[in-house]
Amino acid sequence: MAGPRKIASFRLPPLPTIGEVIKLYNLRAEKQLSQNFLLDMRLTDKIVRQAGSLRDAHVCEVGPGPGGLTRSILNAGAADLLVVEKDNRFIPGLKLLSEAAPGKLRVVHGDILTYRMDRGFPDVITKAWEDDPPDLHIIGNLPFSVSTPLIIKWLENISNRTGPFVYGRTRLTLTFQKEVAERLTASTASRQRSRLSIMAQYLCTVKSCFTIPGRAFIPKPEVDVGVVHFTPLAQPQIQQPFKLVEKVVRNVFQFRRKRCLKGIQMLFPEAQRPELAEVMMREADVDPTLRPTELSIPDFRALADAYSHLCSENQGLLTYDFREELRLKHLHRRPGSCSNGTQQP
Ligand code: SAM
């Protein structure tokens, strides 16, 4: 009788350490590309564990650099790992790693902000949005310089089900400056509650995993780093278009120490400001005296719904920007300017 079948598990063959790879290829960290490397495999393994089981999974790693996190992802059993790296100095080292893991590692020299991830993986992995998440994960020790624009872009992709989210509710495990990680996960009334908290939490379950002290990186950054896990929600908590939600949230938080009414008023042209702001607050049934940080996601849902309703009744409101109105007003007030804003000779 045949014995119990052993589960095949992949381990990378012996390789030079990441420190040796850095020396071998002379990979001095470039400050411009926010390069802070993780050399401790226990830490990279710990980041990878936050993603859940990667056995036979598809993974995209952002900014693999010298490849520490990349090795941990491969050792966790990923079947297909696509890495996107902007700095070409890392490509030879990553190709060497790819040879050590035949058929498992695809190396792309490119910019994650423009890379078309919707074309990076086979269609067969796609799951319906309401279904469980697909077996595709995005993992990255992100460059600080791109982490905030990148997460905003991916949140918009989640709301439109585009980019990495054409495959379904793709999960993300990413590092951020600790302060940004705290903002992403901040709950109602906490000091760190901000625009980023609302935008992330209305679309995802956002979990703060652990903090990595700055001294764990080479070179040491000025700040500590937070690992955050995102699972897109099957049903977003706000049903309005991303840009509309972003506009309402941005306006509310621009006066974060004042009552929320102050920011809401700026959504409306000066002439109708008090009247329309009052209608919006009444329709949303939100207490106008609350501070922006005290508003819950259901409060923001009610505000976004009320604003959308007002936009459908008032042409041009959606594109109204109080800064533009202010700019034109200043222009008209300047001595020597005409009423149409042009300068007199
Ligand atoms: N993953 C490596 C580690 O943990 O040691 C390196 C992390 S380092 C903080 C960030 C990496 O992202 C660098 O390798 C850098 O070259 C790369 N990078 C920076 N901007 C990028 C971009 N727009 N697209 C892709 N990679 C980028």
mmCIF file of C-alpha atoms and ligand atoms in Angstrom:
data_model
loop_
_atom_site.group_PDB
_atom_site.id
_atom_site.type_symbol
_atom_site.label_atom_id
_atom_site.label_comp_id
_atom_site.label_asym_id
_atom_site.label_seq_id
_atom_site.Cartn_x
_atom_site.Cartn_y
_atom_site.Cartn_z
ATOM 1 C CA MET A 1 0.000 0.000 0.000
ATOM 2 C CA ALA A 2 1.297 3.425 -0.891
ATOM 3 C CA GLY A 3 2.255 5.648 2.081
ATOM 4 C CA PRO A 4 0.592 9.021 2.780
ATOM 5 C CA ARG A 5 1.248 11.453 -0.072
ATOM 6 C CA LYS A 6 3.661 14.222 0.788
ATOM 7 C CA ILE A 7 2.401 17.730 -0.041
ATOM 8 C CA ALA A 8 4.924 19.157 -2.490
ATOM 9 C CA SER A 9 6.298 22.382 -1.057
ATOM 10 C CA PHE A 10 8.659 24.734 -2.839
ATOM 11 C CA ARG A 11 11.795 26.105 -1.163
ATOM 12 C CA LEU A 12 14.298 28.302 -2.932
ATOM 13 C CA PRO A 13 17.723 26.697 -3.354
ATOM 14 C CA PRO A 14 20.647 28.213 -1.379
ATOM 15 C CA LEU A 15 21.257 31.752 -2.689
ATOM 16 C CA PRO A 16 23.528 34.642 -1.752
ATOM 17 C CA THR A 17 21.965 36.621 1.145
ATOM 18 C CA ILE A 18 20.178 39.888 0.296
ATOM 19 C CA GLY A 19 23.111 41.751 1.854
ATOM 20 C CA GLU A 20 25.468 39.892 -0.515
ATOM 21 C CA VAL A 21 23.183 40.626 -3.507
ATOM 22 C CA ILE A 22 23.299 44.330 -2.612
ATOM 23 C CA LYS A 23 27.113 44.211 -2.508
ATOM 24 C CA LEU A 24 27.407 41.977 -5.594
ATOM 25 C CA TYR A 25 25.380 44.339 -7.799
ATOM 26 C CA ASN A 26 26.504 47.518 -6.007
ATOM 27 C CA LEU A 27 22.904 48.456 -5.151
ATOM 28 C CA ARG A 28 23.311 51.670 -3.184
ATOM 29 C CA ALA A 29 19.869 52.882 -1.985
ATOM 30 C CA GLU A 30 18.565 55.836 -4.024
ATOM 31 C CA LYS A 31 16.848 58.403 -1.799
ATOM 32 C CA GLN A 32 14.921 59.730 -4.808
ATOM 33 C CA LEU A 33 13.158 56.365 -5.209
ATOM 34 C CA SER A 34 12.484 56.077 -1.435
ATOM 35 C CA GLN A 35 14.617 52.966 -1.216
ATOM 36 C CA ASN A 36 14.734 51.440 2.277
ATOM 37 C CA PHE A 37 15.509 47.750 2.165
ATOM 38 C CA LEU A 38 14.408 44.936 4.463
ATOM 39 C CA LEU A 39 17.195 42.404 4.912
ATOM 40 C CA ASP A 40 15.744 40.422 7.820
ATOM 41 C CA MET A 41 13.894 37.410 6.382
ATOM 42 C CA ARG A 42 11.928 36.934 9.630
ATOM 43 C CA LEU A 43 10.361 40.342 9.031
ATOM 44 C CA THR A 44 9.677 39.770 5.334
ATOM 45 C CA ASP A 45 8.110 36.363 6.228
ATOM 46 C CA LYS A 46 5.948 38.131 8.821
ATOM 47 C CA ILE A 47 4.700 40.681 6.242
ATOM 48 C CA VAL A 48 3.875 37.866 3.830
ATOM 49 C CA ARG A 49 1.928 35.933 6.518
ATOM 50 C CA GLN A 50 -0.461 38.931 6.842
ATOM 51 C CA ALA A 51 -1.708 38.215 3.306
ATOM 52 C CA GLY A 52 -3.058 34.786 4.353
ATOM 53 C CA SER A 53 -2.225 31.522 2.571
ATOM 54 C CA LEU A 54 -0.271 32.092 -0.636
ATOM 55 C CA ARG A 55 -0.031 28.406 -1.570
ATOM 56 C CA ASP A 56 -0.515 28.204 -5.364
ATOM 57 C CA ALA A 57 -1.617 31.858 -5.400
ATOM 58 C CA HIS A 58 -0.985 34.587 -7.960
ATOM 59 C CA VAL A 59 0.838 37.570 -6.454
ATOM 60 C CA CYS A 60 1.970 40.988 -7.652
ATOM 61 C CA GLU A 61 4.802 42.524 -5.656
ATOM 62 C CA VAL A 62 5.361 46.276 -5.876
ATOM 63 C CA GLY A 63 8.976 47.451 -5.870
ATOM 64 C CA PRO A 64 10.872 44.219 -5.112
ATOM 65 C CA GLY A 65 14.269 45.962 -5.020
ATOM 66 C CA PRO A 66 16.975 43.472 -3.985
ATOM 67 C CA GLY A 67 14.291 40.793 -3.474
ATOM 68 C CA GLY A 68 13.958 40.031 0.261
ATOM 69 C CA LEU A 69 10.160 40.135 0.319
ATOM 70 C CA THR A 70 10.169 38.395 -3.072
ATOM 71 C CA ARG A 71 11.973 35.387 -1.577
ATOM 72 C CA SER A 72 9.468 35.212 1.290
ATOM 73 C CA ILE A 73 6.545 35.232 -1.178
ATOM 74 C CA LEU A 74 8.121 32.404 -3.194
ATOM 75 C CA ASN A 75 8.873 30.405 -0.037
ATOM 76 C CA ALA A 76 5.211 30.824 1.007
ATOM 77 C CA GLY A 77 4.279 28.733 -2.046
ATOM 78 C CA ALA A 78 3.073 31.345 -4.584
ATOM 79 C CA ALA A 79 2.667 29.695 -7.999
ATOM 80 C CA ASP A 80 2.918 32.875 -10.053
ATOM 81 C CA LEU A 81 4.687 35.997 -8.809
ATOM 82 C CA LEU A 82 4.837 39.123 -10.952
ATOM 83 C CA VAL A 83 7.179 41.826 -9.674
ATOM 84 C CA VAL A 84 7.155 45.429 -10.943
ATOM 85 C CA GLU A 85 10.374 47.362 -10.311
ATOM 86 C CA LYS A 86 11.172 50.856 -11.589
ATOM 87 C CA ASP A 87 14.929 50.890 -10.954
ATOM 88 C CA ASN A 88 16.742 48.875 -13.624
ATOM 89 C CA ARG A 89 19.748 48.238 -11.337
ATOM 90 C CA PHE A 90 17.669 45.556 -9.567
ATOM 91 C CA ILE A 91 16.623 43.665 -12.693
ATOM 92 C CA PRO A 92 19.731 41.379 -13.015
ATOM 93 C CA GLY A 93 19.439 40.244 -9.360
ATOM 94 C CA LEU A 94 15.715 39.596 -9.818
ATOM 95 C CA LYS A 95 16.396 37.607 -13.009
ATOM 96 C CA LEU A 96 18.847 35.460 -11.023
ATOM 97 C CA LEU A 97 16.096 34.803 -8.486
ATOM 98 C CA SER A 98 13.710 33.975 -11.317
ATOM 99 C CA GLU A 99 16.139 31.269 -12.516
ATOM 100 C CA ALA A 100 16.167 29.793 -9.013
ATOM 101 C CA ALA A 101 12.360 29.522 -9.094
ATOM 102 C CA PRO A 102 11.678 28.270 -12.642
ATOM 103 C CA GLY A 103 8.295 29.324 -14.065
ATOM 104 C CA LYS A 104 7.267 31.116 -10.868
ATOM 105 C CA LEU A 105 8.716 34.609 -11.076
ATOM 106 C CA ARG A 106 8.014 37.155 -13.815
ATOM 107 C CA VAL A 107 10.090 40.325 -13.690
ATOM 108 C CA VAL A 108 8.694 43.568 -15.131
ATOM 109 C CA HIS A 109 10.861 46.663 -15.401
ATOM 110 C CA GLY A 110 8.206 49.383 -15.081
ATOM 111 C CA ASP A 111 6.356 51.944 -13.011
ATOM 112 C CA ILE A 112 3.554 50.601 -10.809
ATOM 113 C CA LEU A 113 1.638 53.885 -11.233
ATOM 114 C CA THR A 114 1.179 53.182 -14.945
ATOM 115 C CA TYR A 115 1.542 49.390 -15.159
ATOM 116 C CA ARG A 116 -1.643 47.724 -16.592
ATOM 117 C CA MET A 117 -2.276 45.094 -13.940
ATOM 118 C CA ASP A 118 -5.609 44.241 -15.570
ATOM 119 C CA ARG A 119 -3.529 42.503 -18.243
ATOM 120 C CA GLY A 120 -0.983 40.903 -15.925
ATOM 121 C CA PHE A 121 -2.858 37.756 -14.880
ATOM 122 C CA PRO A 122 -4.924 35.032 -16.602
ATOM 123 C CA ASP A 123 -8.696 35.625 -16.900
ATOM 124 C CA VAL A 124 -9.446 32.225 -15.327
ATOM 125 C CA ILE A 125 -8.590 33.542 -11.860
ATOM 126 C CA THR A 126 -11.463 36.066 -12.046
ATOM 127 C CA LYS A 127 -14.185 35.800 -9.393
ATOM 128 C CA ALA A 128 -17.539 37.594 -9.348
ATOM 129 C CA TRP A 129 -17.343 40.713 -7.168
ATOM 130 C CA GLU A 130 -19.834 39.406 -4.591
ATOM 131 C CA ASP A 131 -17.987 36.064 -4.429
ATOM 132 C CA ASP A 132 -14.941 35.319 -2.216
ATOM 133 C CA PRO A 133 -11.798 37.266 -3.193
ATOM 134 C CA PRO A 134 -9.790 35.803 -6.103
ATOM 135 C CA ASP A 135 -6.523 33.943 -5.456
ATOM 136 C CA LEU A 136 -4.579 37.093 -6.336
ATOM 137 C CA HIS A 137 -2.726 39.239 -3.823
ATOM 138 C CA ILE A 138 -0.847 42.514 -4.068
ATOM 139 C CA ILE A 139 2.038 42.780 -1.630
ATOM 140 C CA GLY A 140 4.618 45.517 -1.311
ATOM 141 C CA ASN A 141 7.071 47.336 0.845
ATOM 142 C CA LEU A 142 6.025 50.493 -0.935
ATOM 143 C CA PRO A 143 8.225 53.458 -1.711
ATOM 144 C CA PHE A 144 6.954 56.245 0.609
ATOM 145 C CA SER A 145 6.988 58.689 -2.302
ATOM 146 C CA VAL A 146 4.301 56.732 -4.176
ATOM 147 C CA SER A 147 2.367 55.020 -1.396
ATOM 148 C CA THR A 148 -0.362 57.650 -0.918
ATOM 149 C CA PRO A 149 -1.053 58.393 -4.631
ATOM 150 C CA LEU A 150 -0.945 54.645 -5.294
ATOM 151 C CA ILE A 151 -3.489 53.714 -2.623
ATOM 152 C CA ILE A 152 -5.818 56.546 -3.772
ATOM 153 C CA LYS A 153 -5.524 55.254 -7.349
ATOM 154 C CA TRP A 154 -6.243 51.670 -6.228
ATOM 155 C CA LEU A 155 -9.202 52.807 -4.101
ATOM 156 C CA GLU A 156 -10.659 54.473 -7.202
ATOM 157 C CA ASN A 157 -9.933 51.236 -9.122
ATOM 158 C CA ILE A 158 -11.847 49.312 -6.419
ATOM 159 C CA SER A 159 -14.861 51.595 -6.768
ATOM 160 C CA ASN A 160 -14.825 51.160 -10.591
ATOM 161 C CA ARG A 161 -13.691 47.501 -10.499
ATOM 162 C CA THR A 162 -10.808 48.313 -12.827
ATOM 163 C CA GLY A 163 -7.013 47.743 -12.738
ATOM 164 C CA PRO A 164 -6.097 44.913 -10.299
ATOM 165 C CA PHE A 165 -9.795 44.629 -9.401
ATOM 166 C CA VAL A 166 -11.023 43.351 -12.772
ATOM 167 C CA TYR A 167 -10.265 39.930 -11.229
ATOM 168 C CA GLY A 168 -12.599 40.588 -8.257
ATOM 169 C CA ARG A 169 -11.883 41.761 -4.730
ATOM 170 C CA THR A 170 -8.071 41.451 -4.887
ATOM 171 C CA ARG A 171 -6.513 41.773 -1.418
ATOM 172 C CA LEU A 172 -3.637 44.139 -0.657
ATOM 173 C CA THR A 173 -0.912 43.877 1.991
ATOM 174 C CA LEU A 174 1.158 47.051 1.946
ATOM 175 C CA THR A 175 3.544 49.092 4.037
ATOM 176 C CA PHE A 176 3.107 52.810 4.731
ATOM 177 C CA GLN A 177 4.754 55.441 6.865
ATOM 178 C CA LYS A 178 3.325 54.724 10.314
ATOM 179 C CA GLU A 179 1.434 58.018 10.339
ATOM 180 C CA VAL A 180 -0.281 57.178 7.020
ATOM 181 C CA ALA A 181 -1.065 53.636 8.251
ATOM 182 C CA GLU A 182 -2.724 55.157 11.323
ATOM 183 C CA ARG A 183 -4.806 57.489 9.172
ATOM 184 C CA LEU A 184 -5.932 54.619 6.938
ATOM 185 C CA THR A 185 -7.221 52.609 9.895
ATOM 186 C CA ALA A 186 -8.397 55.436 12.214
ATOM 187 C CA SER A 187 -11.878 54.990 13.665
ATOM 188 C CA THR A 188 -14.548 57.651 14.277
ATOM 189 C CA ALA A 189 -13.457 60.372 16.729
ATOM 190 C CA SER A 190 -9.820 59.291 16.789
ATOM 191 C CA ARG A 191 -7.149 61.956 16.400
ATOM 192 C CA GLN A 192 -5.821 60.447 13.158
ATOM 193 C CA ARG A 193 -9.247 60.330 11.488
ATOM 194 C CA SER A 194 -8.841 61.972 8.064
ATOM 195 C CA ARG A 195 -9.842 61.968 4.418
ATOM 196 C CA LEU A 196 -7.811 58.792 3.856
ATOM 197 C CA SER A 197 -9.693 56.951 6.670
ATOM 198 C CA ILE A 198 -13.072 57.568 5.016
ATOM 199 C CA MET A 199 -11.946 56.852 1.452
ATOM 200 C CA ALA A 200 -10.317 53.542 2.463
ATOM 201 C CA GLN A 201 -12.941 52.353 4.926
ATOM 202 C CA TYR A 202 -16.020 52.995 2.807
ATOM 203 C CA LEU A 203 -14.579 50.651 0.175
ATOM 204 C CA CYS A 204 -12.550 48.108 2.185
ATOM 205 C CA THR A 205 -12.114 46.287 5.422
ATOM 206 C CA VAL A 206 -8.848 47.879 6.541
ATOM 207 C CA LYS A 207 -6.719 46.152 9.150
ATOM 208 C CA SER A 208 -3.592 47.454 10.833
ATOM 209 C CA CYS A 209 -1.267 44.426 11.118
ATOM 210 C CA PHE A 210 1.928 45.510 12.918
ATOM 211 C CA THR A 211 4.566 48.228 13.062
ATOM 212 C CA ILE A 212 8.133 47.818 11.813
ATOM 213 C CA PRO A 213 10.635 50.067 13.587
ATOM 214 C CA GLY A 214 12.607 52.296 11.230
ATOM 215 C CA ARG A 215 15.877 50.728 12.446
ATOM 216 C CA ALA A 216 14.888 47.448 10.697
ATOM 217 C CA PHE A 217 15.491 49.083 7.293
ATOM 218 C CA ILE A 218 18.699 49.827 5.437
ATOM 219 C CA PRO A 219 19.151 52.773 5.237
ATOM 220 C CA LYS A 220 17.049 53.671 8.286
ATOM 221 C CA PRO A 221 14.121 55.960 7.356
ATOM 222 C CA GLU A 222 13.170 58.873 9.636
ATOM 223 C CA VAL A 223 9.896 57.164 10.573
ATOM 224 C CA ASP A 224 8.498 53.772 11.601
ATOM 225 C CA VAL A 225 6.491 51.750 9.117
ATOM 226 C CA GLY A 226 2.992 50.228 9.412
ATOM 227 C CA VAL A 227 1.788 47.107 7.585
ATOM 228 C CA VAL A 228 -1.853 47.400 6.462
ATOM 229 C CA HIS A 229 -4.154 44.760 4.948
ATOM 230 C CA PHE A 230 -7.121 45.709 2.715
ATOM 231 C CA THR A 231 -9.995 43.495 1.568
ATOM 232 C CA PRO A 232 -12.412 45.295 -0.788
ATOM 233 C CA LEU A 233 -16.008 45.125 0.471
ATOM 234 C CA ALA A 234 -18.559 43.173 -1.585
ATOM 235 C CA GLN A 235 -20.920 46.109 -0.982
ATOM 236 C CA PRO A 236 -19.229 49.537 -0.647
ATOM 237 C CA GLN A 237 -20.617 51.517 2.281
ATOM 238 C CA ILE A 238 -21.281 54.525 0.039
ATOM 239 C CA GLN A 239 -22.960 53.951 -3.313
ATOM 240 C CA GLN A 240 -22.042 57.238 -5.031
ATOM 241 C CA PRO A 241 -19.275 57.726 -7.665
ATOM 242 C CA PHE A 242 -15.735 57.869 -6.210
ATOM 243 C CA LYS A 243 -15.085 61.456 -7.391
ATOM 244 C CA LEU A 244 -18.284 62.729 -5.756
ATOM 245 C CA VAL A 245 -17.457 61.005 -2.443
ATOM 246 C CA GLU A 246 -13.892 62.346 -2.627
ATOM 247 C CA LYS A 247 -15.196 65.903 -3.187
ATOM 248 C CA VAL A 248 -17.551 65.766 -0.188
ATOM 249 C CA VAL A 249 -14.894 64.204 2.082
ATOM 250 C CA ARG A 250 -12.180 66.650 0.959
ATOM 251 C CA ASN A 251 -14.444 69.647 1.617
ATOM 252 C CA VAL A 252 -15.499 68.408 5.043
ATOM 253 C CA PHE A 253 -11.912 67.770 6.192
ATOM 254 C CA GLN A 254 -10.473 71.054 4.975
ATOM 255 C CA PHE A 255 -11.512 72.660 8.280
ATOM 256 C CA ARG A 256 -10.807 69.658 10.510
ATOM 257 C CA ARG A 257 -11.036 71.582 13.800
ATOM 258 C CA LYS A 258 -14.249 73.420 12.924
ATOM 259 C CA ARG A 259 -17.859 72.208 12.837
ATOM 260 C CA CYS A 260 -18.487 70.034 9.777
ATOM 261 C CA LEU A 261 -21.024 72.553 8.446
ATOM 262 C CA LYS A 262 -18.172 74.955 7.583
ATOM 263 C CA GLY A 263 -16.608 72.540 5.088
ATOM 264 C CA ILE A 264 -20.005 71.490 3.695
ATOM 265 C CA GLN A 265 -20.870 75.130 2.936
ATOM 266 C CA MET A 266 -17.865 75.356 0.618
ATOM 267 C CA LEU A 267 -19.522 72.823 -1.712
ATOM 268 C CA PHE A 268 -21.893 75.589 -2.810
ATOM 269 C CA PRO A 269 -21.549 78.913 -4.693
ATOM 270 C CA GLU A 270 -21.357 81.873 -2.319
ATOM 271 C CA ALA A 271 -24.777 83.249 -3.270
ATOM 272 C CA GLN A 272 -26.618 80.029 -2.301
ATOM 273 C CA ARG A 273 -24.204 78.808 0.382
ATOM 274 C CA PRO A 274 -26.201 79.034 3.631
ATOM 275 C CA GLU A 275 -29.450 77.939 2.021
ATOM 276 C CA LEU A 276 -28.142 74.852 0.138
ATOM 277 C CA ALA A 277 -25.844 73.764 2.988
ATOM 278 C CA GLU A 278 -28.830 73.798 5.318
ATOM 279 C CA VAL A 279 -30.908 71.733 2.862
ATOM 280 C CA MET A 280 -28.042 69.218 2.547
ATOM 281 C CA MET A 281 -27.588 68.840 6.324
ATOM 282 C CA ARG A 282 -31.327 68.483 6.853
ATOM 283 C CA GLU A 283 -31.685 65.899 4.089
ATOM 284 C CA ALA A 284 -28.666 63.929 5.390
ATOM 285 C CA ASP A 285 -29.884 64.260 8.987
ATOM 286 C CA VAL A 286 -26.331 64.882 10.211
ATOM 287 C CA ASP A 287 -25.614 67.113 13.223
ATOM 288 C CA PRO A 288 -23.911 70.228 11.731
ATOM 289 C CA THR A 289 -22.051 70.900 14.992
ATOM 290 C CA LEU A 290 -20.007 67.662 14.816
ATOM 291 C CA ARG A 291 -16.285 67.987 13.969
ATOM 292 C CA PRO A 292 -15.188 66.214 10.742
ATOM 293 C CA THR A 293 -13.307 63.591 12.793
ATOM 294 C CA GLU A 294 -16.538 62.727 14.656
ATOM 295 C CA LEU A 295 -18.490 61.787 11.517
ATOM 296 C CA SER A 296 -19.066 58.074 10.911
ATOM 297 C CA ILE A 297 -19.056 56.358 7.504
ATOM 298 C CA PRO A 298 -22.909 56.232 7.567
ATOM 299 C CA ASP A 299 -22.831 60.031 8.159
ATOM 300 C CA PHE A 300 -20.625 60.434 5.066
ATOM 301 C CA ARG A 301 -22.951 58.109 3.113
ATOM 302 C CA ALA A 302 -25.926 60.325 4.038
ATOM 303 C CA LEU A 303 -23.968 63.478 3.102
ATOM 304 C CA ALA A 304 -22.836 62.043 -0.250
ATOM 305 C CA ASP A 305 -26.416 60.931 -1.053
ATOM 306 C CA ALA A 306 -27.820 64.356 -0.145
ATOM 307 C CA TYR A 307 -25.129 66.152 -2.187
ATOM 308 C CA SER A 308 -25.772 63.886 -5.180
ATOM 309 C CA HIS A 309 -29.490 64.681 -4.926
ATOM 310 C CA LEU A 310 -28.766 68.435 -4.861
ATOM 311 C CA CYS A 311 -26.407 68.066 -7.856
ATOM 312 C CA SER A 312 -29.166 66.382 -9.846
ATOM 313 C CA GLU A 313 -31.402 69.422 -9.192
ATOM 314 C CA ASN A 314 -28.773 72.173 -9.652
ATOM 315 C CA GLN A 315 -26.922 72.153 -12.948
ATOM 316 C CA GLY A 316 -23.197 72.857 -12.681
ATOM 317 C CA LEU A 317 -23.050 72.176 -8.930
ATOM 318 C CA LEU A 318 -21.014 68.990 -9.264
ATOM 319 C CA THR A 319 -18.202 70.840 -11.045
ATOM 320 C CA TYR A 320 -18.368 73.908 -8.769
ATOM 321 C CA ASP A 321 -15.074 74.627 -6.989
ATOM 322 C CA PHE A 322 -15.027 77.396 -4.374
ATOM 323 C CA ARG A 323 -11.321 78.003 -5.027
ATOM 324 C CA GLU A 324 -12.101 78.917 -8.609
ATOM 325 C CA GLU A 325 -14.848 81.338 -7.442
ATOM 326 C CA LEU A 326 -12.372 82.899 -4.989
ATOM 327 C CA ARG A 327 -9.695 83.188 -7.657
ATOM 328 C CA LEU A 328 -12.048 85.022 -10.025
ATOM 329 C CA LYS A 329 -13.218 87.314 -7.212
ATOM 330 C CA HIS A 330 -9.634 88.302 -6.364
ATOM 331 C CA LEU A 331 -8.900 88.894 -10.010
ATOM 332 C CA HIS A 332 -11.865 91.274 -10.292
ATOM 333 C CA ARG A 333 -10.826 93.142 -7.138
ATOM 334 C CA ARG A 334 -7.266 93.781 -8.305
ATOM 335 C CA PRO A 335 -6.753 97.473 -9.256
ATOM 336 C CA GLY A 336 -6.695 97.881 -13.004
ATOM 337 C CA SER A 337 -8.562 94.659 -13.809
ATOM 338 C CA CYS A 338 -11.736 94.608 -15.913
ATOM 339 C CA SER A 339 -14.949 92.992 -14.777
ATOM 340 C CA ASN A 340 -14.304 90.025 -17.102
ATOM 341 C CA GLY A 341 -11.012 89.367 -15.281
ATOM 342 C CA THR A 342 -8.689 90.684 -18.040
ATOM 343 C CA GLN A 343 -6.031 93.300 -17.232
ATOM 344 C CA GLN A 344 -6.462 96.853 -18.543
ATOM 345 C CA PRO A 345 -3.491 98.230 -20.425
HETATM 346 N N1 SAM B 1 10.891 45.421 -1.541
HETATM 347 C C1 SAM B 1 12.244 45.812 -1.200
HETATM 348 C C2 SAM B 1 12.509 45.541 0.269
HETATM 349 O O1 SAM B 1 11.528 45.353 1.003
HETATM 350 O O2 SAM B 1 13.670 45.554 0.685
HETATM 351 C C3 SAM B 1 12.520 47.267 -1.564
HETATM 352 C C4 SAM B 1 11.623 48.273 -0.897
HETATM 353 S S1 SAM B 1 12.009 49.961 -1.237
HETATM 354 C C5 SAM B 1 11.150 50.752 0.098
HETATM 355 C C6 SAM B 1 10.936 50.428 -2.559
HETATM 356 C C7 SAM B 1 11.240 49.807 -3.902
HETATM 357 O O3 SAM B 1 10.269 50.282 -4.845
HETATM 358 C C8 SAM B 1 12.577 50.151 -4.495
HETATM 359 O O4 SAM B 1 13.160 49.002 -5.036
HETATM 360 C C9 SAM B 1 12.275 51.167 -5.594
HETATM 361 O O5 SAM B 1 13.193 51.155 -6.678
HETATM 362 C C10 SAM B 1 10.933 50.685 -6.056
HETATM 363 N N2 SAM B 1 10.090 51.723 -6.694
HETATM 364 C C11 SAM B 1 10.062 53.055 -6.422
HETATM 365 N N3 SAM B 1 9.116 53.665 -7.165
HETATM 366 C C12 SAM B 1 8.538 52.704 -7.910
HETATM 367 C C13 SAM B 1 7.499 52.710 -8.885
HETATM 368 N N4 SAM B 1 6.853 53.835 -9.212
HETATM 369 N N5 SAM B 1 7.154 51.548 -9.485
HETATM 370 C C14 SAM B 1 7.802 50.394 -9.150
HETATM 371 N N6 SAM B 1 8.802 50.329 -8.238
HETATM 372 C C15 SAM B 1 9.153 51.459 -7.621
#
